[in-house]
Tab-separated table of C-alpha atoms in Angstrom:
chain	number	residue	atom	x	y	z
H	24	UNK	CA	-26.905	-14.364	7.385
H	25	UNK	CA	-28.214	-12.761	4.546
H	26	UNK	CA	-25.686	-9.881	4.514
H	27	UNK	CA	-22.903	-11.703	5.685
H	28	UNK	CA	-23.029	-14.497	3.296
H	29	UNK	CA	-22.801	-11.735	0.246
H	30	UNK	CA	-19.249	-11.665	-1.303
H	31	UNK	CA	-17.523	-8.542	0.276
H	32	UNK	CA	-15.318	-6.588	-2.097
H	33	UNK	CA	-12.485	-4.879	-1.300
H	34	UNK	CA	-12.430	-1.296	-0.775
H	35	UNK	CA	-9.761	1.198	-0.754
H	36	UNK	CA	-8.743	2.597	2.777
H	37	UNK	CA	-11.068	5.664	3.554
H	38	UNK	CA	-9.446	8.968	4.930
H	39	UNK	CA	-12.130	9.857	7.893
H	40	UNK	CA	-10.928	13.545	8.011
H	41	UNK	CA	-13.448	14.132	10.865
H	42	UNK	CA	-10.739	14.685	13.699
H	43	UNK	CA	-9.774	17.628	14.829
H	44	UNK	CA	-5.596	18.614	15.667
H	45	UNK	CA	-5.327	21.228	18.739
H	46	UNK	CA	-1.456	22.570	18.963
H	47	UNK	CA	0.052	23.505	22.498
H	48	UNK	CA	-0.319	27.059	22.797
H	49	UNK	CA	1.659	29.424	25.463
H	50	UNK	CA	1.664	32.355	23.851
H	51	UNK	CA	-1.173	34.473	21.818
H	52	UNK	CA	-1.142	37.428	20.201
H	53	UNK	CA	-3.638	39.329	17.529
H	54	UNK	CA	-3.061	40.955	14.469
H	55	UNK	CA	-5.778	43.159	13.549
H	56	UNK	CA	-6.478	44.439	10.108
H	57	UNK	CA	-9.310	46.929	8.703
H	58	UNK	CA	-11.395	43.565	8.064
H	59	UNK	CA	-10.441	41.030	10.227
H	60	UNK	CA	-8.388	39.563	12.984
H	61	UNK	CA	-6.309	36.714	13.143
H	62	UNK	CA	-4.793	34.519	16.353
H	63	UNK	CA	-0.852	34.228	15.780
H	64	UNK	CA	0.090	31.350	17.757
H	65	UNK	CA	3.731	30.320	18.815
H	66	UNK	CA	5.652	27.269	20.771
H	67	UNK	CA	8.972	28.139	22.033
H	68	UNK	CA	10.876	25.472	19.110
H	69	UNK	CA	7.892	24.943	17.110
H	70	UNK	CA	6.294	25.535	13.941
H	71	UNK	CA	3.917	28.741	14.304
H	72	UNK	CA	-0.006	28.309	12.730
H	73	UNK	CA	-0.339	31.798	11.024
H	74	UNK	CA	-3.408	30.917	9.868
H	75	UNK	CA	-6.322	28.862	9.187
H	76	UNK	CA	-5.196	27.213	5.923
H	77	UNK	CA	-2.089	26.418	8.247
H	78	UNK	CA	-3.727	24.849	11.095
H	79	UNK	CA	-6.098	22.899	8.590
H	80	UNK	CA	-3.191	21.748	6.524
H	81	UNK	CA	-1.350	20.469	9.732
H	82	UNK	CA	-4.616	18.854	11.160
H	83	UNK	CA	-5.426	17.254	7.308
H	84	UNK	CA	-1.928	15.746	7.422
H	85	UNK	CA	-1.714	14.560	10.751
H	86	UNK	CA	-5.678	12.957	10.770
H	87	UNK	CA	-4.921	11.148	7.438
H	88	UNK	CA	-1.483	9.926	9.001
H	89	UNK	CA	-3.372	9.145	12.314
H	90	UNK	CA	-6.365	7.058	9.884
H	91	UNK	CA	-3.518	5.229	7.848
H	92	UNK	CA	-1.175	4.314	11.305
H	93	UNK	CA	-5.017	2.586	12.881
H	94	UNK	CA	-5.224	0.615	9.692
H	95	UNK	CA	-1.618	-0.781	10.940
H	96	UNK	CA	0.852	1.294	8.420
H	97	UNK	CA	3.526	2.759	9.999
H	98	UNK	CA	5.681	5.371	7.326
H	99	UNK	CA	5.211	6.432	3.811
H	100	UNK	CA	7.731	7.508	1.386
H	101	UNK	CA	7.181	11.473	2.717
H	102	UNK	CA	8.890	13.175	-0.340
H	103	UNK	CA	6.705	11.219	-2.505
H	104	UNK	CA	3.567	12.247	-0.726
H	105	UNK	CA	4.286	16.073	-1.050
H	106	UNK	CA	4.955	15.646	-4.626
H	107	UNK	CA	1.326	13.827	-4.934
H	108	UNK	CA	-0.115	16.868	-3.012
H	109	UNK	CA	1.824	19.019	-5.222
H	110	UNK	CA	1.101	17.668	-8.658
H	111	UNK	CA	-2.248	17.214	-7.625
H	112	UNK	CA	-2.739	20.912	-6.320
H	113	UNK	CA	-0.986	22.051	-9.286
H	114	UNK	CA	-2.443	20.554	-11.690
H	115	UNK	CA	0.600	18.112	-12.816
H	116	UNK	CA	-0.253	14.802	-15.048
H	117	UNK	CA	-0.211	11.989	-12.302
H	118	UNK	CA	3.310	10.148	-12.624
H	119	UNK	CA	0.965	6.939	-12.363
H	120	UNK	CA	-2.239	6.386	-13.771
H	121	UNK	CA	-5.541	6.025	-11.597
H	122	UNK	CA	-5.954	2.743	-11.705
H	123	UNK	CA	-2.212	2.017	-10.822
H	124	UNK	CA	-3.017	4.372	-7.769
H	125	UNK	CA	-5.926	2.578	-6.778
H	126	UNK	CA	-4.330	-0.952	-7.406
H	127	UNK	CA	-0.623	0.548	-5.351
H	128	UNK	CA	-2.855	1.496	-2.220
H	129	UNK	CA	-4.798	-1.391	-2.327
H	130	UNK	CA	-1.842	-4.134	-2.258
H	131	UNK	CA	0.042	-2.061	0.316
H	132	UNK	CA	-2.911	-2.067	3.107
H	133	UNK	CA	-3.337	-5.641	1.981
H	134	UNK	CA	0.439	-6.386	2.952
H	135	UNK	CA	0.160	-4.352	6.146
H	136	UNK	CA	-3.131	-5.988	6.577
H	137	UNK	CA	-1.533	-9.983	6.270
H	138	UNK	CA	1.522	-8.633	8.674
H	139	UNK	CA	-0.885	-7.748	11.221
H	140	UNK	CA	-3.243	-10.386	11.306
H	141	UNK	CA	-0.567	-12.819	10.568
H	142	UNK	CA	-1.218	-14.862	13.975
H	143	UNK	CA	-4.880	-15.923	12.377
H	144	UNK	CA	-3.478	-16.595	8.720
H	145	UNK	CA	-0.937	-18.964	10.503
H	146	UNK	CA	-3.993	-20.979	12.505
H	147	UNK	CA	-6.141	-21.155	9.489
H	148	UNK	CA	-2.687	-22.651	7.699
H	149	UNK	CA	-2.203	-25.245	10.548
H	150	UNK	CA	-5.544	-26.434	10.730
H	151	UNK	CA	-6.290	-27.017	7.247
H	152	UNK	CA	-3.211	-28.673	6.467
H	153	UNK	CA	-3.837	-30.942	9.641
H	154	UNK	CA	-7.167	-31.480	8.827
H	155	UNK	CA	-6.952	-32.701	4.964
H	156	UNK	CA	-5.521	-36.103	6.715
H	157	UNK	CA	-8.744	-36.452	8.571
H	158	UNK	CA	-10.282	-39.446	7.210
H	159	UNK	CA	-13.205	-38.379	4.296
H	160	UNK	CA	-12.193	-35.378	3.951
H	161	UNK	CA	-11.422	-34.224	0.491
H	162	UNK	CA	-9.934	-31.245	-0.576
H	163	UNK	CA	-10.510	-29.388	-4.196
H	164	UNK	CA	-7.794	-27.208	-6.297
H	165	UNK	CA	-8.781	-24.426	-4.908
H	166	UNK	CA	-8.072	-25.689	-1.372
H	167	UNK	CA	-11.854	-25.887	-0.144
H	168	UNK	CA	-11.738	-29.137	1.935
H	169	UNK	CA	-15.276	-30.906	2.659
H	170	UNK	CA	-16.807	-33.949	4.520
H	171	UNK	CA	-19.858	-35.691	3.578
H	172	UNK	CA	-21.756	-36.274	6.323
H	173	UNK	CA	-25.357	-37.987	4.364
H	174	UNK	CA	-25.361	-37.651	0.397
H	175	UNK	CA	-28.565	-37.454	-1.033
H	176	UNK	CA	-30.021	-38.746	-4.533
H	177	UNK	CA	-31.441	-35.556	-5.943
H	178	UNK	CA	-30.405	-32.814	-8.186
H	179	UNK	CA	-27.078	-30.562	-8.303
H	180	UNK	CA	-27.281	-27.360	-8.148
H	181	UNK	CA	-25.668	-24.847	-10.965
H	182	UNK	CA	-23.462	-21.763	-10.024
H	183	UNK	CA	-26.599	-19.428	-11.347
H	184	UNK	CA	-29.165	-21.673	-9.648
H	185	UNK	CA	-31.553	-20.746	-6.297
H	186	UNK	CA	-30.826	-22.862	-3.413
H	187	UNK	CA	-32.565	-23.683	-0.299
H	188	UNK	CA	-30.072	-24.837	2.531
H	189	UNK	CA	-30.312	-25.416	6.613
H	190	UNK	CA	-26.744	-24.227	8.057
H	191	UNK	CA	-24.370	-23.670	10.837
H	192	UNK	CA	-21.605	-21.437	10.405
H	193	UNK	CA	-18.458	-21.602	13.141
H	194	UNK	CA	-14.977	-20.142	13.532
H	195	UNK	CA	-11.923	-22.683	14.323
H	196	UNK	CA	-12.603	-21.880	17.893
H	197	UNK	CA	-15.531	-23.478	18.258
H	198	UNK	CA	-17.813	-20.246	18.103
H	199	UNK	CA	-20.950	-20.235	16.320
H	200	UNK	CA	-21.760	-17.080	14.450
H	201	UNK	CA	-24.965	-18.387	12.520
H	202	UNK	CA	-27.412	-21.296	12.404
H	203	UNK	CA	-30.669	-21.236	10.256
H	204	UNK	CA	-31.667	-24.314	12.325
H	205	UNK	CA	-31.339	-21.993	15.517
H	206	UNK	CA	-34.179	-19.867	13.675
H	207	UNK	CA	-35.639	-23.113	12.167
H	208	UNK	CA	-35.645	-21.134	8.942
H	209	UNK	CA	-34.143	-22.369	6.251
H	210	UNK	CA	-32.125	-20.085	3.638
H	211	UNK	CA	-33.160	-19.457	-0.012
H	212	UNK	CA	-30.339	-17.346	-1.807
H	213	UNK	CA	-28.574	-17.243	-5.174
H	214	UNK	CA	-25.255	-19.264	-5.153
H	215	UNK	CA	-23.582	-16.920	-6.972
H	216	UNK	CA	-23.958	-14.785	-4.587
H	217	UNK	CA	-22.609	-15.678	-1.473
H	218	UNK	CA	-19.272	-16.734	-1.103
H	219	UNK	CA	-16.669	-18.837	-2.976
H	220	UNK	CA	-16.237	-21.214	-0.890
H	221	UNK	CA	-20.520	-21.501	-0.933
H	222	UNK	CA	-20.689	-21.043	-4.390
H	223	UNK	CA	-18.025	-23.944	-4.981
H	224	UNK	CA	-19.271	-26.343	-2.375
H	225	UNK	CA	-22.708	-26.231	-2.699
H	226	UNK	CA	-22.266	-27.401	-6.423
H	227	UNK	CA	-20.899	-30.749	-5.052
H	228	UNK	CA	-23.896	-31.508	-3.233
H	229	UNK	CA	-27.276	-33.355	-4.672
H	230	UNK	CA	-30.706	-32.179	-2.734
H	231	UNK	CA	-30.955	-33.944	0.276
H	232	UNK	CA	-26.824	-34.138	1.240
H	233	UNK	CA	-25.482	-33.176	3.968
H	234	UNK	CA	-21.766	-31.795	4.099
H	235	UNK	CA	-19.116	-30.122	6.043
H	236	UNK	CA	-16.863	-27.973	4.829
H	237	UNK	CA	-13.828	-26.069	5.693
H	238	UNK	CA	-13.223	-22.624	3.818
H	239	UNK	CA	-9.837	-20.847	3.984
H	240	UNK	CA	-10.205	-17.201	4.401
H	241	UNK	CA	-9.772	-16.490	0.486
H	242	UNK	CA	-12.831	-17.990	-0.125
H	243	UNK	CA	-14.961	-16.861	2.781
H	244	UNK	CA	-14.306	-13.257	3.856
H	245	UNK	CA	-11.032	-12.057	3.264
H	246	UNK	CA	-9.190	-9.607	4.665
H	247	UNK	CA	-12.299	-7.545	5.818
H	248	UNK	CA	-14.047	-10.311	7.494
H	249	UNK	CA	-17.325	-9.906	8.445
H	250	UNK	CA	-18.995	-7.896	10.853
H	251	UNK	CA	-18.092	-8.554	14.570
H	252	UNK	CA	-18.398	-12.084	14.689
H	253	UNK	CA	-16.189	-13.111	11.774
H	254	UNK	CA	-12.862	-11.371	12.261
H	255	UNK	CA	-10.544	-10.669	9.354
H	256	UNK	CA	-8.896	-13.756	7.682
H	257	UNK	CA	-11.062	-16.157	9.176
H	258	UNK	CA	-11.277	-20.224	8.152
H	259	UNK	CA	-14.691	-20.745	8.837
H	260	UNK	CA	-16.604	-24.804	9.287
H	261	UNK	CA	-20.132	-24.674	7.832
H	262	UNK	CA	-22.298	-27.406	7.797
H	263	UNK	CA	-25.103	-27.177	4.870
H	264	UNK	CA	-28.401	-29.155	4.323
H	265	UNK	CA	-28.885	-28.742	0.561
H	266	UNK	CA	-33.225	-29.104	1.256
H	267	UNK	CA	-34.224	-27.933	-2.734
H	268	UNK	CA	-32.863	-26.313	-6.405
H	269	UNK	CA	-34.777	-24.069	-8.029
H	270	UNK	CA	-37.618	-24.842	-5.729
H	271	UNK	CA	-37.943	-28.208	-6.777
């Protein structure tokens, strides 16, 4: 829980280009030279690899495509994306500056992202707005919702306070993906860094409360989720012990 309590950032889609792209081939022929020889290869109606650089421009295109389309895109603007390779190649000033780049690839996987994980966006949705009309539950601004379940008498913590904390993480289904009372080891970490919706709540509590709490996805793990037992976009329940601040 460690690791998957850490805030995740978001990175920008990585181009594996690890794959390799085999063409049909019926017929082969070799053109020799005085220091080397080649493979010509032809497909009655298609294009003909004359060389290396031409097979490994095919197979960079068609891996990258093949990376982007698993990641749930399904065109780009292709004119566009020769001119990149072009200006790029050439040497051209970038029409847009690197950190417009970074910032246009990012929101378009996020779109493509939210389109295809829409079904769990929706659930989260539904249960949280059904479940802010559960009696004691209260909900802050930024839409973390939380039930006290015993509130203690102690101290409360500060964002850039150490906290120890029992816990039991679940997904809407019911699943449990964590539990430091399963280990009966209780959890000293930093709360600023662990999650938002951590991070928030936690400050709410005094030592010795007791609360549930109900984090939409922007405040847990995001788009990326985390690991295999938090899936992308996830509303997660935690319930969280606050046992000591600062050791005291």
């Amino acid at each position: 829980m460690k690791k998957t309590l850490i805030t995740l950032m978001l990175p920008l889609c990585a181009l594996t280009l690890n794959a390799q792209t085999k063409a049909p081939v019926k017929k082969t022929t070799t053109v020799k030279n005085p220091t080397t020889s080649v493979k010509k290869t032809s497909t009655a109606g298609q294009i003909a690899f004359k060389s290396t650089l031409d097979s490994a421009s095919y197979a960079f295109g068609n891996t990258m495509a093949t990376s982007m389309k698993n990641d749930g895109l399904g065109s780009l603007n292709y004119d566009l994306l020769v001119k990149g390779l072009k200006d790029a190649f050439g040497g051209a000033t970038p029409l847009i500056s690197k950190e417009k780049a970074q910032a246009a690839i990012s929101n378009l996987f996020i779109t493509v992202s939210k389109q295809k994980h829409a079904p769990a966006i929706n659930e989260g949705k539904a249960f949280l707005e059904k479940n802010k009309l559960q009696s004691g539950v209260q909900v802050t601004a930024s839409g973390l919702q939380y039930q006290v379940i015993n509130r203690g008498t102690g101290i409360r913590p500060k964002a850039t306070d150490t906290v120890l904390v029992n816990y039991k993480g679940t997904l809407l289904n019911g699943k449990q993906f964590d539990s430091s009372y399963d280990r009966n080891e209780p959890l000293e970490l930093p709360l600023n860094g662990v999650i938002a919706g951590w991070t928030e709540g936690v400050q709410l509590m005094q030592t010795g409360s007791k609360y549930k709490f109900f984090i939409p996805y922007n405040l847990a793990y995001g788009e990326r989720g985390a690991g295999a037992d938090i899936p992308p976009y996830s509303t997660l329940i935690f319930e969280i012990e606050l046992l000591k601040v600062n050791g005291k």
